[in-house]
CSV table of C-alpha atoms in Angstrom, one decimal:
chain,number,residue,atom,x,y,z
A,1,MET,CA,-8.5,3.9,35.2
A,2,ALA,CA,-9.2,6.4,32.4
A,3,LEU,CA,-12.9,7.4,32.1
A,4,VAL,CA,-14.6,7.4,28.7
A,5,SER,CA,-17.0,10.3,28.2
A,6,PRO,CA,-20.6,9.6,27.1
A,7,GLY,CA,-19.9,11.4,23.8
A,8,CYS,CA,-16.9,9.1,23.1
A,9,ARG,CA,-19.0,6.1,24.0
A,10,ALA,CA,-21.7,7.2,21.6
A,11,ASN,CA,-19.1,7.7,18.8
A,12,LEU,CA,-17.6,4.3,19.4
A,13,ALA,CA,-21.1,2.7,19.3
A,14,VAL,CA,-21.9,4.5,16.0
A,15,MET,CA,-18.5,3.4,14.5
A,16,HIS,CA,-19.1,-0.2,15.5
A,17,GLU,CA,-22.5,-0.1,13.8
A,18,GLN,CA,-21.0,1.4,10.7
A,19,LEU,CA,-18.2,-1.2,10.6
A,20,ASP,CA,-20.7,-4.0,10.9
A,21,HIS,CA,-22.8,-2.5,8.1
A,22,LEU,CA,-19.7,-2.1,5.9
A,23,CYS,CA,-18.6,-5.7,6.6
A,24,ASP,CA,-22.0,-6.8,5.3
A,25,ILE,CA,-21.5,-4.8,2.1
A,26,ALA,CA,-18.0,-6.1,1.6
A,27,LEU,CA,-18.9,-9.7,2.1
A,28,ARG,CA,-21.6,-9.4,-0.5
A,29,HIS,CA,-19.5,-7.5,-3.1
A,30,HIS,CA,-15.9,-8.3,-2.5
A,31,ASP,CA,-13.7,-8.9,-5.6
A,32,ASP,CA,-10.5,-10.5,-4.1
A,33,GLY,CA,-8.6,-7.2,-4.4
A,34,ARG,CA,-9.3,-6.5,-8.1
A,35,ARG,CA,-10.0,-2.9,-9.2
A,36,GLY,CA,-12.2,-1.6,-11.9
A,37,GLY,CA,-15.5,-3.1,-10.8
A,38,VAL,CA,-18.6,-1.2,-9.8
A,39,ILE,CA,-16.7,1.7,-8.3
A,40,PRO,CA,-13.6,2.9,-10.2
A,41,ARG,CA,-10.3,2.6,-8.2
A,42,LEU,CA,-12.0,0.7,-5.4
A,43,ALA,CA,-11.2,-2.9,-4.4
A,44,MET,CA,-12.2,-5.1,-1.4
A,45,HIS,CA,-10.4,-8.2,-0.1
A,46,VAL,CA,-11.6,-10.9,2.3
A,47,SER,CA,-9.4,-13.5,4.0
A,48,GLY,CA,-11.0,-16.2,6.2
A,49,ALA,CA,-7.8,-17.3,7.9
A,50,PRO,CA,-4.4,-16.0,8.9
A,51,THR,CA,-1.8,-16.2,6.2
A,52,GLY,CA,2.0,-16.5,5.9
A,53,ALA,CA,4.2,-13.7,4.9
A,54,MET,CA,3.4,-12.6,1.3
A,55,PRO,CA,5.8,-10.3,-0.5
A,56,GLY,CA,4.2,-7.8,-2.9
A,57,MET,CA,4.0,-4.2,-4.0
A,58,TYR,CA,1.8,-1.5,-2.5
A,59,GLU,CA,0.9,1.1,-5.1
A,60,PRO,CA,-0.3,4.6,-4.0
A,61,MET,CA,-3.6,3.9,-2.2
A,62,ILE,CA,-5.8,4.5,0.8
A,63,CYS,CA,-7.0,1.5,2.8
A,64,ILE,CA,-9.4,1.0,5.6
A,65,VAL,CA,-9.7,-2.2,7.6
A,66,LEU,CA,-13.2,-3.2,8.5
A,67,GLN,CA,-12.5,-6.4,10.4
A,68,GLY,CA,-9.5,-8.5,11.5
A,69,ALA,CA,-5.9,-7.3,11.4
A,70,LYS,CA,-2.7,-7.5,9.2
A,71,GLN,CA,1.0,-6.9,9.8
A,72,VAL,CA,3.4,-5.7,7.1
A,73,MET,CA,7.1,-5.1,6.9
A,74,ILE,CA,8.1,-2.0,4.9
A,75,GLY,CA,11.8,-1.9,4.9
A,76,ASP,CA,12.9,-2.0,8.5
A,77,GLN,CA,9.5,-0.9,9.9
A,78,ALA,CA,6.8,-3.3,11.1
A,79,LEU,CA,3.2,-1.9,10.9
A,80,ARG,CA,0.0,-3.5,12.3
A,81,TYR,CA,-3.4,-2.3,11.4
A,82,GLY,CA,-6.8,-3.6,12.4
A,83,ALA,CA,-10.5,-2.6,12.4
A,84,ALA,CA,-11.1,1.2,12.0
A,85,ASP,CA,-7.4,1.7,11.0
A,86,GLN,CA,-6.4,3.3,7.7
A,87,LEU,CA,-3.2,2.7,5.8
A,88,ILE,CA,-2.0,5.4,3.4
A,89,ALA,CA,0.7,4.8,0.9
A,90,SER,CA,1.6,7.7,-1.4
A,91,ILE,CA,4.4,6.0,-3.3
A,92,ASP,CA,5.2,2.5,-4.7
A,93,LEU,CA,6.4,0.3,-1.8
A,94,PRO,CA,7.8,-3.2,-1.8
A,95,VAL,CA,6.3,-4.9,1.3
A,96,SER,CA,5.9,-8.3,3.0
A,97,GLY,CA,2.6,-8.8,4.8
A,98,CYS,CA,0.5,-11.4,6.6
A,99,VAL,CA,-3.0,-11.5,7.9
A,100,VAL,CA,-2.8,-12.1,11.7
A,101,GLU,CA,-6.4,-11.9,12.7
A,102,ALA,CA,-9.0,-13.7,10.6
A,103,SER,CA,-11.4,-16.7,10.9
A,104,ALA,CA,-14.3,-18.2,9.0
A,105,ASP,CA,-16.8,-16.4,11.3
A,106,LYS,CA,-14.8,-13.1,11.4
A,107,PRO,CA,-12.7,-12.8,8.3
A,108,TYR,CA,-10.2,-10.1,7.6
A,109,ILE,CA,-11.9,-7.4,5.5
A,110,ILE,CA,-10.2,-4.5,3.9
A,111,VAL,CA,-11.2,-1.8,1.4
A,112,SER,CA,-8.6,0.0,-0.7
A,113,MET,CA,-8.9,2.9,-3.1
A,114,ALA,CA,-6.2,3.8,-5.6
A,115,LEU,CA,-4.9,7.2,-4.9
A,116,ASN,CA,-6.1,9.9,-7.4
A,117,GLN,CA,-3.2,12.4,-7.4
A,118,ASP,CA,-5.1,14.8,-9.6
A,119,ALA,CA,-8.0,14.9,-7.2
A,120,VAL,CA,-5.6,15.7,-4.3
A,121,THR,CA,-3.9,18.4,-6.3
A,122,SER,CA,-7.3,19.9,-7.1
A,123,LEU,CA,-8.3,19.9,-3.5
A,124,LEU,CA,-5.0,21.6,-2.4
A,125,THR,CA,-5.9,24.7,-4.5
A,126,GLU,CA,-8.9,25.2,-2.3
A,127,LEU,CA,-7.2,24.6,1.1
A,128,PRO,CA,-4.8,26.8,3.0
A,129,PRO,CA,-1.1,25.9,2.9
A,130,GLY,CA,-0.1,22.9,5.1
A,131,ALA,CA,2.4,22.6,7.9
A,132,GLU,CA,6.1,21.6,7.6
A,133,GLU,CA,7.2,19.3,4.9
A,134,GLN,CA,7.6,15.6,5.6
A,135,THR,CA,9.1,12.8,3.4
A,136,ALA,CA,7.4,9.7,4.8
A,137,GLY,CA,5.6,7.8,2.0
A,138,PHE,CA,3.3,5.7,4.2
A,139,ALA,CA,1.4,5.9,7.5
A,140,VAL,CA,-1.2,4.1,9.6
A,141,GLY,CA,-3.8,5.8,11.8
A,142,ARG,CA,-7.3,5.6,13.2
A,143,VAL,CA,-10.2,6.8,11.1
A,144,THR,CA,-12.6,9.4,12.6
A,145,PRO,CA,-16.3,9.0,12.7
A,146,GLN,CA,-16.6,11.6,9.9
A,147,LEU,CA,-14.2,9.8,7.7
A,148,LEU,CA,-15.9,6.4,8.4
A,149,ASP,CA,-19.2,8.0,7.4
A,150,SER,CA,-17.7,9.1,4.1
A,151,TRP,CA,-16.5,5.6,3.4
A,152,ALA,CA,-19.9,4.2,4.4
A,153,ARG,CA,-21.7,6.4,1.8
A,154,LEU,CA,-19.2,5.4,-0.9
A,155,LEU,CA,-19.5,1.7,-0.2
A,156,ALA,CA,-23.3,2.0,-0.1
A,157,LEU,CA,-23.1,2.6,-3.9
A,158,PHE,CA,-22.4,-1.1,-4.4
A,159,ASP,CA,-26.1,-1.5,-3.7
A,160,ALA,CA,-27.0,1.5,-6.0
A,161,PRO,CA,-24.7,1.1,-9.0
A,162,GLU,CA,-26.8,3.5,-11.1
A,163,ASP,CA,-25.6,6.3,-8.7
A,164,VAL,CA,-21.9,5.6,-9.1
A,165,PRO,CA,-21.0,7.9,-12.1
A,166,VAL,CA,-22.3,11.0,-10.2
A,167,LEU,CA,-21.8,10.3,-6.6
A,168,ALA,CA,-18.6,8.2,-6.5
A,169,PRO,CA,-16.3,11.1,-7.6
A,170,MET,CA,-17.9,13.4,-5.0
A,171,LEU,CA,-17.5,10.9,-2.2
A,172,GLU,CA,-13.9,10.0,-3.2
A,173,ARG,CA,-13.1,13.7,-3.0
A,174,GLU,CA,-14.8,14.0,0.4
A,175,ILE,CA,-12.6,11.1,1.7
A,176,LEU,CA,-9.5,12.8,0.4
A,177,TYR,CA,-10.6,16.1,2.0
A,178,ARG,CA,-11.1,14.4,5.4
A,179,ILE,CA,-7.7,12.8,5.2
A,180,LEU,CA,-6.0,16.1,4.2
A,181,GLN,CA,-7.5,17.8,7.2
A,182,GLY,CA,-6.3,15.0,9.6
A,183,PRO,CA,-3.0,13.8,11.0
A,184,GLN,CA,-1.9,12.0,7.8
A,185,GLY,CA,-2.8,15.0,5.6
A,186,GLY,CA,0.8,16.1,5.2
A,187,LEU,CA,1.6,12.8,3.5
A,188,LEU,CA,-0.9,13.3,0.8
A,189,ARG,CA,-0.1,17.0,0.5
A,190,GLN,CA,3.6,16.4,-0.1
A,191,ALA,CA,3.0,13.6,-2.6
A,192,ALA,CA,0.9,16.0,-4.7
A,193,ILE,CA,3.3,19.0,-4.6
A,194,ALA,CA,5.6,18.8,-7.7
A,195,ASP,CA,8.7,20.1,-6.0
A,196,SER,CA,8.4,18.5,-2.6
A,197,ARG,CA,11.1,16.1,-1.4
A,198,LEU,CA,8.6,13.2,-1.5
A,199,SER,CA,7.8,13.9,-5.2
A,200,GLN,CA,11.5,14.1,-5.9
A,201,VAL,CA,12.0,10.7,-4.3
A,202,ARG,CA,9.0,9.4,-6.3
A,203,THR,CA,10.8,10.4,-9.5
A,204,ALA,CA,13.8,8.3,-8.5
A,205,ILE,CA,11.5,5.4,-7.6
A,206,GLY,CA,10.0,5.5,-11.0
A,207,TRP,CA,13.5,5.1,-12.5
A,208,ILE,CA,14.3,2.2,-10.3
A,209,ARG,CA,11.0,0.4,-11.1
A,210,THR,CA,11.6,0.8,-14.8
A,211,HIS,CA,15.3,-0.1,-14.7
A,212,PHE,CA,15.5,-2.5,-11.7
A,213,ASP,CA,17.7,-4.9,-13.7
A,214,LYS,CA,20.3,-2.3,-14.4
A,215,PRO,CA,23.2,-1.2,-12.2
A,216,LEU,CA,22.1,1.4,-9.7
A,217,ARG,CA,24.3,4.5,-9.1
A,218,VAL,CA,23.0,6.5,-6.1
A,219,GLU,CA,24.8,9.6,-7.4
A,220,ALA,CA,22.9,9.5,-10.7
A,221,LEU,CA,19.6,8.9,-8.9
A,222,ALA,CA,20.3,11.8,-6.6
A,223,GLY,CA,20.9,14.0,-9.7
A,224,LEU,CA,17.6,12.8,-11.2
A,225,ALA,CA,15.9,13.8,-7.9
A,226,GLY,CA,17.7,17.1,-7.7
A,227,MET,CA,19.4,16.4,-4.4
A,228,SER,CA,22.9,15.8,-3.1
A,229,PRO,CA,23.7,12.1,-2.6
A,230,ALA,CA,23.6,12.4,1.2
A,231,SER,CA,20.3,14.3,1.1
A,232,PHE,CA,18.8,11.9,-1.4
A,233,HIS,CA,19.8,8.8,0.6
A,234,ARG,CA,18.3,10.4,3.8
A,235,HIS,CA,15.0,11.4,2.2
A,236,PHE,CA,14.7,8.1,0.3
A,237,LYS,CA,15.1,6.2,3.5
A,238,ALA,CA,12.5,8.4,5.2
A,239,ALA,CA,10.0,7.8,2.4
A,240,THR,CA,10.4,4.1,2.0
A,241,ALA,CA,12.1,2.8,5.2
A,242,MET,CA,14.8,1.3,3.0
A,243,SER,CA,17.9,2.4,1.0
A,244,PRO,CA,17.8,2.7,-2.8
A,245,LEU,CA,19.8,-0.6,-3.1
A,246,GLN,CA,17.4,-2.4,-0.7
A,247,TYR,CA,14.5,-1.1,-2.7
A,248,GLN,CA,16.0,-2.3,-6.0
A,249,LYS,CA,16.8,-5.7,-4.4
A,250,SER,CA,13.2,-6.2,-3.4
A,251,LEU,CA,12.0,-5.5,-6.9
A,252,ARG,CA,14.5,-7.8,-8.4
A,253,LEU,CA,13.7,-10.7,-6.2
A,254,GLN,CA,9.9,-10.3,-6.6
A,255,GLN,CA,10.3,-10.3,-10.4
A,256,ALA,CA,12.6,-13.3,-10.2
A,257,ARG,CA,10.0,-15.2,-8.3
A,258,ARG,CA,7.5,-14.6,-11.0
A,259,LEU,CA,10.0,-15.8,-13.6
A,260,LEU,CA,10.8,-18.9,-11.6
A,261,VAL,CA,7.1,-20.0,-11.5
A,262,ALA,CA,7.1,-19.9,-15.3
A,263,SER,CA,10.6,-21.4,-16.0
A,264,ALA,CA,12.1,-22.9,-12.7
A,265,ASP,CA,15.5,-22.0,-14.0
A,266,ALA,CA,17.2,-20.1,-11.1
A,267,SER,CA,20.3,-19.0,-13.0
A,268,ARG,CA,18.2,-17.6,-15.9
A,269,ALA,CA,15.9,-15.7,-13.5
A,270,ALA,CA,18.9,-14.3,-11.6
A,271,TYR,CA,20.6,-12.9,-14.7
A,272,SER,CA,17.3,-11.7,-16.1
A,273,VAL,CA,16.7,-9.4,-13.1
A,274,GLY,CA,20.3,-8.0,-13.0
A,275,TYR,CA,22.2,-10.4,-10.7
A,276,GLU,CA,25.8,-11.2,-11.8
A,277,SER,CA,26.2,-14.1,-9.3
A,278,ALA,CA,23.7,-17.0,-9.2
A,279,SER,CA,25.0,-18.0,-5.7
A,280,GLN,CA,24.4,-14.4,-4.3
A,281,PHE,CA,20.9,-14.5,-5.9
A,282,SER,CA,20.1,-17.8,-4.2
A,283,ARG,CA,21.3,-16.6,-0.8
A,284,GLU,CA,19.3,-13.3,-1.0
A,285,TYR,CA,16.2,-15.1,-2.4
A,286,ALA,CA,16.2,-17.6,0.4
A,287,ARG,CA,16.7,-14.8,2.9
A,288,MET,CA,13.6,-12.9,1.5
A,289,PHE,CA,11.3,-15.8,0.8
A,290,GLY,CA,12.4,-18.4,3.4
A,291,THR,CA,13.3,-21.2,1.0
A,292,PRO,CA,15.7,-21.7,-2.0
A,293,PRO,CA,14.5,-20.6,-5.5
A,294,ALA,CA,13.8,-24.0,-7.1
A,295,ARG,CA,12.0,-25.3,-4.0
A,296,ASP,CA,10.0,-22.1,-3.6
A,297,ALA,CA,9.0,-22.2,-7.3
A,298,GLU,CA,7.9,-25.8,-7.1
A,299,ARG,CA,5.7,-25.0,-4.1
A,300,LEU,CA,4.2,-22.0,-5.8
A,301,ARG,CA,3.4,-23.8,-9.0
A,302,GLY,CA,1.6,-26.4,-6.9
A,303,GLN,CA,-0.5,-23.6,-5.4
A,304,GLY,CA,-1.3,-22.1,-8.8
A,305,GLY,CA,0.8,-18.9,-8.7
A,306,VAL,CA,2.7,-16.3,-6.8
A,307,GLU,CA,1.3,-15.1,-3.5
A,308,VAL,CA,1.2,-11.3,-3.3
A,309,ALA,CA,0.5,-8.7,-0.7
A,310,ASN,CA,-1.0,-6.2,-3.1
A,311,ALA,CA,-4.5,-6.4,-1.5
A,312,ALA,CA,-3.2,-4.5,1.6
């Protein structure tokens, strides 16, 4: 049996105390995942029960789980993160996620901060060059006591909103610095370097998001990213865990779902998002969401809208 040193036990005890304190703040101030409240770019989400799979879009952000656990599928990769874990997404990612640990007494609680690329770029001018390049656009890892302390001081500003304008930017910068110095630092570093492979992939992702209803030619996207088709396909898959066509399909089906809730016309939704075959659309829709388009739209309208996984 592995022995835990007294120092490690002390760190764990301190982290548990910090997490309990942060849970208390989140339960008093959570905003159901909406940004732009007391602290810019910050959002907190609470779920009192496990959920079914909810497709959505993760935008570039940093998240820390305070309590409970969630599982997400990003392309062909399954990720699970729980208390004291952080999720970093440095690019836009279609996902499907479900809360797997939550109850009324111990709800799932997560805090997310939209990624400030300018702040990362500014920090990089003050740090030594990083290690080898990586193309991954997301990662999950454990927070350190130092990083958790930075988060604790940032969230404490919810109880001192008059200090937010001065202290929040400093604490956000401190959090980014701690991450850049840790195992996931390369992910943020590569996303901020203009000519990195990850930034080149992000350029292609921007085109797909803007033109998801148009035919996709991998050769043209590769040219936009400044790579050969083979290199582009490899780096795109490394960044997103899916191919460009799979990425586009996820965007199309999620947009079609929103249209269906408003109109309930499957054929019109299919053609609006770029499908040429209504039957192919129905098959792929049922495969992604678990039920045919019309039936899914009826269920969602009864619940009051589209379920999303954006809250991380």
